[in-house]
Amino acid sequence: MSTEDTELDERKIVTFTLGSRLFGIDMRSLIEIREWEEPTPLPSVPPYVKGVTNLRGSVVPVVGLSERLGWAPSELHARSCILVVTINGRHAGFLVDEVQDIVVIQGSEIQPAPDVEINEQGAIAGLVKIERRTHDAANAEAMCLLLDLDALSLTRQIPDFVA
Amino acid sequence: MSDELDEIQGIFFEECTEGLAVAEAGLSAMAAGDVSAETIAGVFRAVHSIKGGSGAFGHAALLAFSHRFENVLDEVRAGRIVASPEVTQTMLGAFDILSDHVAAAQGGTEPPADAAMLEQLDSILESKGAVAAAPQVETAPEPAAQLDDFGFTPLAATIDDFDPFGFEPVAVVLDDLTSPEPAEPAGWTIRFGPSRGALGNGGEPMLVIRELEEMGASVTDVDLETLPGLRDLDPEDSYFVWTLRVPGTVAEQDIRDCFDFVDPASLVDIARQETVVAIVEEPAADEFDGFGLFEPLPIVSEAPSDAVLTLVPVAAEAAQVPAAAATPASAAPVLAAVPTPAPKAETRQGSVEVAQSIRVDLSKLDQLLNLVGELVIRGSILSDRLSPADQERVELPELSRLTRQIQDNVMSLRAQPIKQAFSRVPRMLRDLSAETGKKVVLETIGEMTEVDKGVIEKIGDPLTHMIRNAVDHGIESAEERLAAGKPEEGTIHLSAEQKGARIIVRVRDDGRGINRERVRAKAIERGIISADAALSDEEIDGLICAPGFSTAETISNISGRGVGMDVVRSNVEALGGRLEINSVPGEGTTFTMALPLTLAILDGMIVRLGDQRFVLPLANVVETVQPEPGQVQATSPSSEVIELRGQYLPVRRVGEMFGMRSERAPEDSLVIIVESETAGNVGLMVDTIDNRREVVIKSLEDNLHPIRGLGGATILGDGSIALILDIDALVATGGSSKYALKGMAA
């Protein structure tokens, strides 16, 4: 999510949960949402790379997003699903707990992420308050963490397989 | 128009690149002692083509230089200058400058300094007492040679003329016509009608016209009156009368000189004109094509934009009509030959045949290849789902056979001789020699080995680095070499061969070899290994590929830019290949790249380990063994051997290599004996074998990054993914903890 994006007034984001936290990614990066399916595990990859799966004929890595962001691994359950996104022309699947909603937000509503990062590598591009689709009136608003997909690019994380 | 022109210009530069390759190959052959007329003519043609195109596109510096170069080549070709080693060396130097000129023209940068080289060329011309002015009329004394060089039918001649540049005829003419010379003195009007028998005698009118065009002439009209209908057309006859306009500044004698070798029976009429002839400003192809040659050939002239594709095969066909053919070849067969693609084997004979190709955007081929890949997968799904009887009933075997054929064909479309990657090496070596003062001879073997285009494109950089490394670090200075009892000149062997599904590319030098003491010291200094690390010689050699390693005491601009062997290695690995280093102190170093033949399809054996399936490249598989109890024995807690016909071979449990625990007894497993480049024959223990199948290789780096030990992944008939094992990498690294796979992620 570049600064250009944040200057645009209206943006669509897809929100989803990891544990109790609410996250959002730019709608334009989303390719599809699929049910969780055990991927084919790979050797020599960081633990958050769960393996690879077949996305209409191409081999796409599946990433445990929660681990990638430094939290405990997601536990699999019936609503676990994979968000397939495109990052700079490459595809990746993110394991998330539950997909919530598609929300329109104003660029001006986005607050920059605090300097003291809550996770490695500045993967959080900004914070935005959104209304949740919930019956719990007391909890109608929630903080949504907007992810910077570029920072999550897997190719940046090429493991050192030489030494 | 400008887009179109850019495109045509792009083609011109592509042709230049090919022309340079041809010229370099020829010059190298000459340097190696092959001074046959054919070789020299090949070089001449290549340079001539570059000159022609550079004129058409207004690259003045390139034109001027190639013209002077061509003059020398022309004299050599005519035998007036002997192609002595000195002359050949100068021409090689001139070739390098020419390459720089082409690069400068292409990049729009300053042309290289060529004054010194021009002087050298001129001194060659002068020393032989040859006329250093405009080249002689290119009418070779022996008609037969002439015919071979240029073809002899009007059809062939004209097309041939354009073909080296690969652009449309219209474009050339436009250029000539829209930039007329300023006509201060009254211009000349020339009418030129070759005698009917001129072509048969080797009198090539195109050469004369070209010659005149070099003086600034332009064709203003072609008289087609005597041209018979297609049925009566004798392609060996000349029917045209050209009208040319030459600027008045050109001396009459110079014009007359052009006609020196023209049959006296021809019509040659040279006169001063009083008024400037009106220039046709924008001739369209169907109104006026400058030469009138396409009029009677509607197939060709109706599709001028396809000219490159359509005309080339005609030229080739026509050129192949035997020179001595007594019976006039009728035009019809020539035309009929248009859609026939040229046989591949002939494409390397000379520049005429080299042009027998169709330019296709690589992405289109890739698309086709992907589609074929999908087709193969669908075929697998079908055969998985149908019983053998049903398969027969729906003729699935037949379909599979056809699919297979399509696949092979598409693959072969992408296959190119590795020569394309090798061709830039000689120049590089000359530069390196000049920079380092080391004398190096290049020996090339197997450059016709065909490899997938994608592989060729990607090995250029690694190859460059390996060669640089060999010259910079491997080959010693002349004094050192003499002191070591070696010939003064270092030798670099560059070879390519196909081995199974792999292409082996080797760069071998006869230099000093890797100084393991120094490498080790450096690696410790750089913190790559610990001071007490016990490493084998091979492991030390491998350190030069470690990131951040460089033993060059001075950073030369040869191995410079901070890019080292680690990049070479990762490039090769990204291709699914491996890099090996073998060094014998005092005798030299060999870098071996083992590359996949294709990046797309693999003949594989599907094996099972637990609930996962893997693909073993069939090319590596030697045999499969069902071990008897006791046949597999442990030699240490972590290593086993299998006894096979009295021989003990190491056995690796693939599952363990991937971090999967298995308590399966050897008797319940299968041992697949595989052949590896590094470790010889090794047994791999797997649970079972599923089947044998062709799989489409999907690269991991498309969406992730290459993983050592894996050649990629594939999608099986049921849609699941199987990882493709890279046997050589697995076996080579299996025993060393340094490279051990970290274990499965899940």
XYZ file of N, CA and C in Angstrom, chain B residues 152-247:
288
model
N 20.311 -16.106 -58.308
C 20.425 -15.574 -59.659
C 19.103 -15.282 -60.310
N 18.036 -15.608 -59.690
C 16.786 -15.225 -60.301
C 16.477 -13.818 -59.835
N 15.732 -13.081 -60.636
C 15.392 -11.724 -60.215
C 14.691 -11.773 -58.870
N 13.839 -12.719 -58.736
C 13.100 -12.897 -57.496
C 14.062 -13.050 -56.325
N 14.927 -13.998 -56.477
C 15.841 -14.284 -55.378
C 16.747 -13.099 -55.092
N 17.211 -12.492 -56.150
C 18.176 -11.420 -55.969
C 17.571 -10.291 -55.153
N 16.381 -9.921 -55.512
C 15.789 -8.776 -54.851
C 15.509 -9.086 -53.390
N 14.953 -10.231 -53.201
C 14.599 -10.585 -51.837
C 15.857 -10.737 -51.012
N 16.808 -11.347 -51.611
C 18.070 -11.548 -50.913
C 18.646 -10.214 -50.476
N 18.446 -9.262 -51.336
C 18.985 -7.947 -51.046
C 18.408 -7.384 -49.764
N 17.145 -7.623 -49.570
C 16.519 -7.061 -48.380
C 16.652 -7.976 -47.189
N 16.690 -9.191 -47.500
C 16.603 -10.190 -46.452
C 17.629 -10.039 -45.338
N 18.866 -9.663 -45.640
C 19.810 -9.543 -44.528
C 19.352 -8.546 -43.465
N 18.557 -7.578 -43.868
C 18.129 -6.603 -42.860
C 16.819 -7.010 -42.261
N 16.123 -7.858 -42.954
C 14.864 -8.335 -42.419
C 13.779 -7.283 -42.409
N 13.951 -6.170 -43.108
C 12.819 -5.249 -43.116
C 12.157 -5.260 -44.463
N 11.052 -4.567 -44.513
C 10.253 -4.623 -45.719
C 10.920 -3.850 -46.841
N 10.714 -4.324 -48.015
C 11.264 -3.623 -49.164
C 10.831 -2.166 -49.181
N 9.600 -1.941 -48.856
C 9.066 -0.587 -48.939
C 9.903 0.374 -48.105
N 10.288 -0.095 -46.962
C 10.995 0.793 -46.049
C 12.284 1.317 -46.660
N 12.969 0.470 -47.351
C 14.232 0.882 -47.942
C 13.995 1.938 -48.989
N 13.037 1.662 -49.793
C 12.797 2.561 -50.903
C 12.348 3.909 -50.381
N 11.495 3.877 -49.401
C 11.018 5.114 -48.810
C 12.193 5.964 -48.383
N 13.076 5.308 -47.720
C 14.211 6.037 -47.196
C 14.996 6.674 -48.320
N 15.184 5.901 -49.327
C 15.952 6.427 -50.452
C 15.231 7.588 -51.121
N 13.931 7.487 -51.192
C 13.209 8.466 -51.962
C 12.882 9.722 -51.176
N 12.680 9.565 -49.910
C 12.256 10.732 -49.159
C 13.433 11.566 -48.698
N 14.608 11.060 -48.871
C 15.748 11.898 -48.534
C 16.648 12.046 -49.745
N 16.156 12.709 -50.752
C 16.953 12.842 -51.972
C 18.133 13.778 -51.738
N 19.166 13.536 -52.497
C 20.337 14.397 -52.417
C 19.963 15.794 -52.906
N 20.534 16.801 -52.320
C 20.298 18.138 -52.880
C 20.904 18.194 -54.281
N 20.131 18.609 -55.244
C 20.591 18.497 -56.630
C 21.094 19.831 -57.157
N 22.260 20.234 -56.686
C 22.795 21.506 -57.165
C 23.203 21.414 -58.642
N 24.241 20.627 -58.978
C 24.492 20.474 -60.403
C 23.383 19.593 -60.961
N 23.109 19.759 -62.211
C 22.064 18.925 -62.801
C 22.415 17.462 -62.582
N 21.433 16.675 -62.157
C 21.691 15.275 -61.838
C 21.848 14.429 -63.085
N 22.260 13.218 -62.881
C 22.382 12.265 -63.967
C 21.124 11.427 -64.031
N 20.731 11.091 -65.209
C 19.676 10.121 -65.354
C 20.283 8.896 -66.032
N 20.100 7.792 -65.428
C 20.684 6.571 -65.968
C 19.571 5.607 -66.299
N 19.628 5.074 -67.471
C 18.719 3.978 -67.795
C 19.563 2.724 -67.912
N 19.150 1.730 -67.195
C 19.965 0.522 -67.136
C 19.075 -0.690 -67.366
N 19.327 -1.363 -68.462
C 18.574 -2.577 -68.756
C 19.542 -3.705 -69.027
N 19.722 -4.588 -68.060
C 20.673 -5.684 -68.267
C 20.246 -6.524 -69.464
N 21.222 -7.074 -70.130
C 20.899 -7.928 -71.260
C 20.143 -9.145 -70.758
N 19.412 -9.760 -71.677
C 18.576 -10.888 -71.258
C 19.396 -11.987 -70.589
N 20.584 -12.156 -71.081
C 21.387 -13.253 -70.538
C 22.248 -12.857 -69.346
N 22.127 -11.612 -68.919
C 23.039 -11.100 -67.893
C 23.015 -11.949 -66.631
N 21.809 -12.322 -66.234
C 21.708 -13.066 -64.980
C 22.361 -14.426 -65.097
N 22.135 -15.035 -66.226
C 22.725 -16.347 -66.444
C 24.241 -16.294 -66.414
N 24.786 -15.148 -66.792
C 26.241 -15.008 -66.807
C 26.777 -14.486 -65.478
N 25.919 -14.365 -64.520
C 26.392 -13.887 -63.230
C 26.411 -12.384 -63.127
N 25.866 -11.699 -64.098
C 25.805 -10.243 -64.037
C 24.612 -9.864 -63.171
N 24.876 -9.530 -61.973
C 23.803 -9.296 -61.020
C 23.440 -7.810 -61.025
N 22.310 -7.460 -61.606
C 21.976 -6.033 -61.696
C 21.824 -5.364 -60.335
N 21.388 -6.142 -59.363
C 21.206 -5.547 -58.037
C 22.506 -4.963 -57.507
N 23.588 -5.658 -57.812
C 24.871 -5.179 -57.289
C 25.221 -3.830 -57.897
N 24.922 -3.703 -59.183
C 25.215 -2.449 -59.845
C 24.346 -1.351 -59.247
N 23.082 -1.677 -59.057
C 22.162 -0.663 -58.530
C 22.570 -0.277 -57.115
N 22.949 -1.276 -56.370
C 23.380 -1.007 -54.998
C 24.599 -0.089 -54.994
N 25.501 -0.413 -55.901
C 26.708 0.375 -56.060
C 26.349 1.832 -56.354
N 25.410 2.002 -57.274
C 24.984 3.351 -57.632
C 24.303 4.021 -56.451
N 23.549 3.228 -55.715
C 22.846 3.807 -54.578
C 23.828 4.312 -53.534
N 24.953 3.649 -53.457
C 25.962 4.106 -52.509
C 26.479 5.491 -52.881
N 26.388 5.814 -54.161
C 26.810 7.152 -54.592
C 25.674 8.147 -54.435
N 24.556 7.685 -53.972
C 23.440 8.600 -53.775
C 22.341 8.437 -54.805
N 22.460 7.412 -55.622
C 21.457 7.222 -56.662
C 20.151 6.737 -56.058
N 19.065 7.035 -56.728
C 17.806 6.428 -56.333
C 17.075 5.965 -57.584
N 16.372 4.882 -57.412
C 15.614 4.335 -58.529
C 14.341 5.147 -58.671
N 14.109 5.690 -59.812
C 12.893 6.494 -59.969
C 11.845 5.770 -60.790
N 12.250 4.813 -61.543
C 11.259 4.122 -62.361
C 11.793 2.761 -62.775
N 10.881 1.863 -62.971
C 11.258 0.574 -63.509
C 10.327 0.283 -64.678
N 10.902 0.017 -65.790
C 10.111 -0.266 -66.985
C 9.814 -1.761 -67.025
N 8.550 -2.062 -66.955
C 8.163 -3.473 -66.883
C 7.594 -3.958 -68.205
N 7.718 -3.131 -69.234
C 7.016 -3.436 -70.474
C 7.340 -4.808 -71.022
N 8.609 -5.174 -70.920
C 8.980 -6.442 -71.526
C 8.669 -7.626 -70.618
N 8.152 -7.338 -69.438
C 7.891 -8.427 -68.494
C 6.743 -9.303 -68.972
N 7.000 -10.574 -69.185
C 5.924 -11.440 -69.647
C 5.013 -11.826 -68.480
N 3.953 -12.505 -68.793
C 3.068 -13.008 -67.747
C 3.788 -14.079 -66.946
N 3.201 -14.408 -65.833
C 3.829 -15.349 -64.923
C 4.142 -16.679 -65.610
N 3.210 -17.075 -66.473
C 3.354 -18.361 -67.141
C 4.615 -18.419 -67.999
N 4.903 -17.287 -68.638
C 6.040 -17.278 -69.559
C 7.323 -16.757 -68.911
N 7.206 -16.417 -67.671
C 8.366 -15.795 -67.017
C 9.496 -16.799 -66.846
N 10.648 -16.421 -67.325
C 11.827 -17.250 -67.092
C 12.637 -16.566 -65.988
N 12.690 -17.197 -64.835
C 13.346 -16.501 -63.715
C 14.822 -16.239 -63.951
N 15.377 -16.868 -64.969
C 16.798 -16.606 -65.219
C 17.011 -15.476 -66.211
N 15.900 -14.925 -66.661
C 16.017 -13.810 -67.586
C 15.826 -12.491 -66.871
N 16.409 -11.480 -67.416
C 16.204 -10.150 -66.856
C 15.278 -9.398 -67.790
N 14.241 -8.797 -67.234
C 13.261 -8.141 -68.088
C 13.163 -6.642 -67.852
N 13.853 -6.177 -66.830
C 13.562 -4.814 -66.394
C 14.514 -3.785 -66.963
N 14.004 -2.582 -67.049
C 14.866 -1.447 -67.339
C 14.666 -0.452 -66.209
N 15.742 -0.204 -65.464
C 15.651 0.716 -64.330
C 16.021 2.117 -64.773
N 15.340 3.074 -64.202
C 15.758 4.455 -64.378
C 16.232 4.951 -63.023
N 17.452 5.433 -62.991
C 18.005 5.903 -61.732
C 18.387 7.359 -61.858
N 18.326 8.028 -60.733
C 18.763 9.403 -60.711
C 19.976 9.475 -59.797
N 21.045 10.071 -60.328
C 22.264 10.182 -59.536
C 22.561 11.663 -59.381
N 22.966 12.087 -58.171
C 23.274 13.514 -57.979
C 24.342 13.981 -58.961
